[in-house]
Amino acid sequence: MGVKIDPLKCNACMACELACGYHRDDAFALLSSCVVLYRAKDRKDYYGVMLKEEESLIIARPEGLEVNRIGAVDEGSSDKGDASAKPMLLREACDLCDDRDDGPLCQQMCPVGAIYQD
Amino acid sequence: MDLYQPYTARNHGLALVPEPGDRAGGLAPWSGHPRIAVYTGGGSSHSWLWLVEIFERLGFWDLVFADEIDVARGALDQVQVLAVSGGDTFGMARALGPRGAAGLESFLRAGGLYLGSCAGAYLPLNSSKEPLNLFNWVPAKITNLSRHLPRARQMPQKFCTPYGCSYVFHPVREETVLEPTGLAPFGVGQSLRAPLYGGPAMIASGEVEVLATYQGFSERTRFLVDPELARQTLLGRAAVIRSRLGRGCLYLFGPHFEHPGYAEANRLVAEAIYHDLARTGWPGRQAAAAEVPRPLEPGVLRDLRRQVSNARVVALGLEDHPARWRIGRKLYEPAKFRVFCEALWQRLRSRRGALPLAGDPEAVEALTAAWRAIAEGLRALKRELALEQDTQARAEALFSAINRATADFMDIYFRNAYRRLTAPAPFRPDPAPGRRLPTGDRQRRQA
Amino acid sequence: MEFLSSDNVGVLDLATGEVSEDELAEDLVAEKIGGAAINAYLYEQHQDADPVVLGSGLLTGTLVPGTSLGLMSAKSPLTGALCHVPIVQYAGMELKYSGFDYLVLRGKAPEPSLVWIHDGIADVEPAGDLWGQDVWQTVDAIRSNMGDEMIQVLAVGPAAERGSSLAAVMNNFWPGADRFALGKALAERNIKAIAIRGMGLLEVAEDEDFVERCVELLAKVKEGAWAGKQGFADLAEAMGRPEAGGWLQPLIHRSRASFNVPFAYNSFAMIEGDPSVLTEPDIDEPGVLVSDPLGAMALQELGLGAAEAAGLLRDCAKDGLDAANLAALCQAQGKTDAAAISAALADIDGEVAAPSGPFSPWAPAQPLLADFGESGDAWWQRRQAVAYIMGLDPIFALMSPELSEEVLVEMAALGTELDITAETLDQAVSSLLG
């Protein structure tokens, strides 16, 4: 069970990212967050949210959810090496804020209910 | 409790006043602050930075950084310890070659201490395969070797590496539970944990000592094969062994005892160093007269910070890019650039107080030029990725350059750190630590 | 200054590129708190060099809801007096994390330049190749050259280069909150753009208590009347301008928030393509972010169609023009044809009404979707002053009575362990309002 993201509700405010950063660093920062707003295409008004879990990188965008298995090799790829690399290597996977009684802080700090759990 | 503090205190004390050594066996004991070489050459992955991190925390500040060329040129003559972390074992063996193997053997026979984990552990195990057979110094077999590849439960691209007609397979990844066997220096203690990222499980023979075995798994263990097969392959098998070669000694760690997230395992790395260097009779390097670092002009350091930060900006922007490059037997992703940048920035973040780099403006300027080129290279890489151009050659060159420039930085950084440690008291300012950085290491968790 | 701070005040000499740095004194924060109040203090300190001061609020970049604000303070070409222009969307937050609490830009660069701020480094870099480029080309070039799309660019366009009194500082591709022609002021100093990347960390005193209070505050804020509403149309309705909302609504694609601002008042108007389709557009420049709601409403008042107005907003964004002041000038000059206005953008200039105080009238002069128990100009000026000091988004400040002065003072004191009181805030506000 992990957190879920509704990309159509998300208003791109990054509160989740800051909340996660606090969970990671006990301070306000953004570089350690496992939930990250994808905001590189602002000229097209196109954005989404990436969530790093233990085994997957979830990309929630308007088209829907994309689940990328971490380290997976594309079908038909000639890359058969031992991939020790991971996307967002320095960011820990989501642990659902396991040290908080109230659950994930990102969920609590989302102002529009775009983050939830089943 | 800060598990590192007693080691830091002892090591910093040793830098000034060597302790009496253990004269058992009639060998002249080593008794000072050890000089440790960290292998950064061909085949090594970024995980050598873990060694840097824990050695810094433990107070082992007399660090040098050696690649295959340094080893061939006799760099090991000047050190007591060689630490080799993860990466591509074949790549390491190929890079070191016959000259490197000869240098390493001579270092060991003279009384040096080898600490190898993961790929660094596979390297000196007996093997019939070229070029690994240049390094046949430890009679132990690995249990995670099979002619018939088991079925992968997950991460099929990570769970095995071809080894001749067979495969080295990795039954689990992430955290494993280990049990000390009672032998010194680990002694009898509670079980401990350390992560396994492809390192070996071993069966020792001859006079090889088993210091710890795989005892079990934890909630953080990821099974890459059937759990029953993982148990058969790992449990009860050697996770850490010690072996002698001449007057020297090798510690081979299957799991990453140097992973900065595992303080108890890190502590045992320090114990291994103390234990064996006090006995092996390595003649030791005469302590150099303490030099008082000359402060750098502020602009010199600022130039370096500027370029490293420029690289850091791009590296952060690349960390979620789906590109991948095959380099040797490993797949590299853009996120790895950030690992190097952050390792430097952690040590450059202070703007005030005593400078982290001092006394060698020419070397710092050369480093700045290297990082300027890296920042420009990363920017070019980003542009080429956006245009969907072939980036293989540029990525390979950049990983090589960033690895080398990081090692060069660490060389200067620790030379200065050790100089500060051994300088006369009035000239021994502590560097201002600077503001904390986002690292994901929670203060409370560390405490 | 240990908490909610990078402990760094920089002074950058634009002529030489030399930077001096100093700690952010706790005494100064205990007296002025932050944001515009400290910007104003630094402006006075460096007044001999006619400085531009960049800074952020004390609570900017924290989990206190709505704390997105950065500030650019300088003498306005329109008023001749010190003004404070909000740096909104993500740029204020990036500034807060850039390694500088405040950065004073002194003097004038000898050639067209870019100020590049990151990790406590502030560089003046030649930008001759950017001079003459429009804002969008400038943003693209800087991000491409520096290698990161997250870089926030405060750029000026051709309007500023030609010395227009309508020249505003843009916020990446989109309109910012500059009603004071600081775009012109930057161009006069040969500054084409200020690029910012924030990768730092802010320590918090009593961090667990602080964050739990943030959770409580957000829960209260979410009970506000804004909940369930978003975008230009709902904002227009809250202002008593429902017709403006209905006018633009058919073009609205999505609405998005500034950093940590619960209410998403920035709406993207899709000029080319179907606004109801949310997949990534094939077109590279499909529309414009309506991040200056009053600017859009001014074009509606001019009698333009929504698509015409959106197109003109996009042209203004590229040219670096303040759409609200442009509309006012067109109104005065009787220009109401969108195509003609667009074709003649470079020639439209003239005297525009200067704001009456130091704060940008970019934020509507009224409470929004909330009852503060009072309203009017004095109330608005004070509320803006509080927002500009603490780092609260100036529009969200008008819809969040839960973020009262008392609450903001409590959070400032909790986060810094400084003796910040209602009296401190009162004095800091007075220092801005005179």
PDB file of C-alpha atoms in Angstrom, chain C residues 36 45 69 79 135 153 162 183 189 226 265 309 326 353 388 403 405 416:
ATOM      1  CA  ALA C  36      10.314  43.930   2.437  1.00  0.00           C
ATOM      2  CA  GLN C  45      22.183  51.185   3.590  1.00  0.00           C
ATOM      3  CA  LEU C  69       6.998  35.189  -1.673  1.00  0.00           C
ATOM      4  CA  THR C  79       7.061  56.790  -8.658  1.00  0.00           C
ATOM      5  CA  VAL C 135      11.543  37.154 -22.721  1.00  0.00           C
ATOM      6  CA  VAL C 153      14.377  33.555 -14.590  1.00  0.00           C
ATOM      7  CA  ARG C 162      13.679  50.503 -25.307  1.00  0.00           C
ATOM      8  CA  GLY C 183      11.830  45.972 -15.842  1.00  0.00           C
ATOM      9  CA  ARG C 189      21.449  48.758 -15.077  1.00  0.00           C
ATOM     10  CA  TRP C 226     -11.795  29.327  -1.263  1.00  0.00           C
ATOM     11  CA  TYR C 265      -5.142  31.499  -9.116  1.00  0.00           C
ATOM     12  CA  ALA C 309      -6.812  39.172 -25.013  1.00  0.00           C
ATOM     13  CA  LEU C 326      -0.843  48.775 -21.359  1.00  0.00           C
ATOM     14  CA  ALA C 353      -0.933  55.982 -13.183  1.00  0.00           C
ATOM     15  CA  TYR C 388       5.604  41.176   2.196  1.00  0.00           C
ATOM     16  CA  LEU C 403      -3.199  33.339   8.619  1.00  0.00           C
ATOM     17  CA  GLU C 405      -0.948  38.542  12.142  1.00  0.00           C
ATOM     18  CA  THR C 416      13.435  31.157  14.803  1.00  0.00           C
TER      19      THR C 416
END
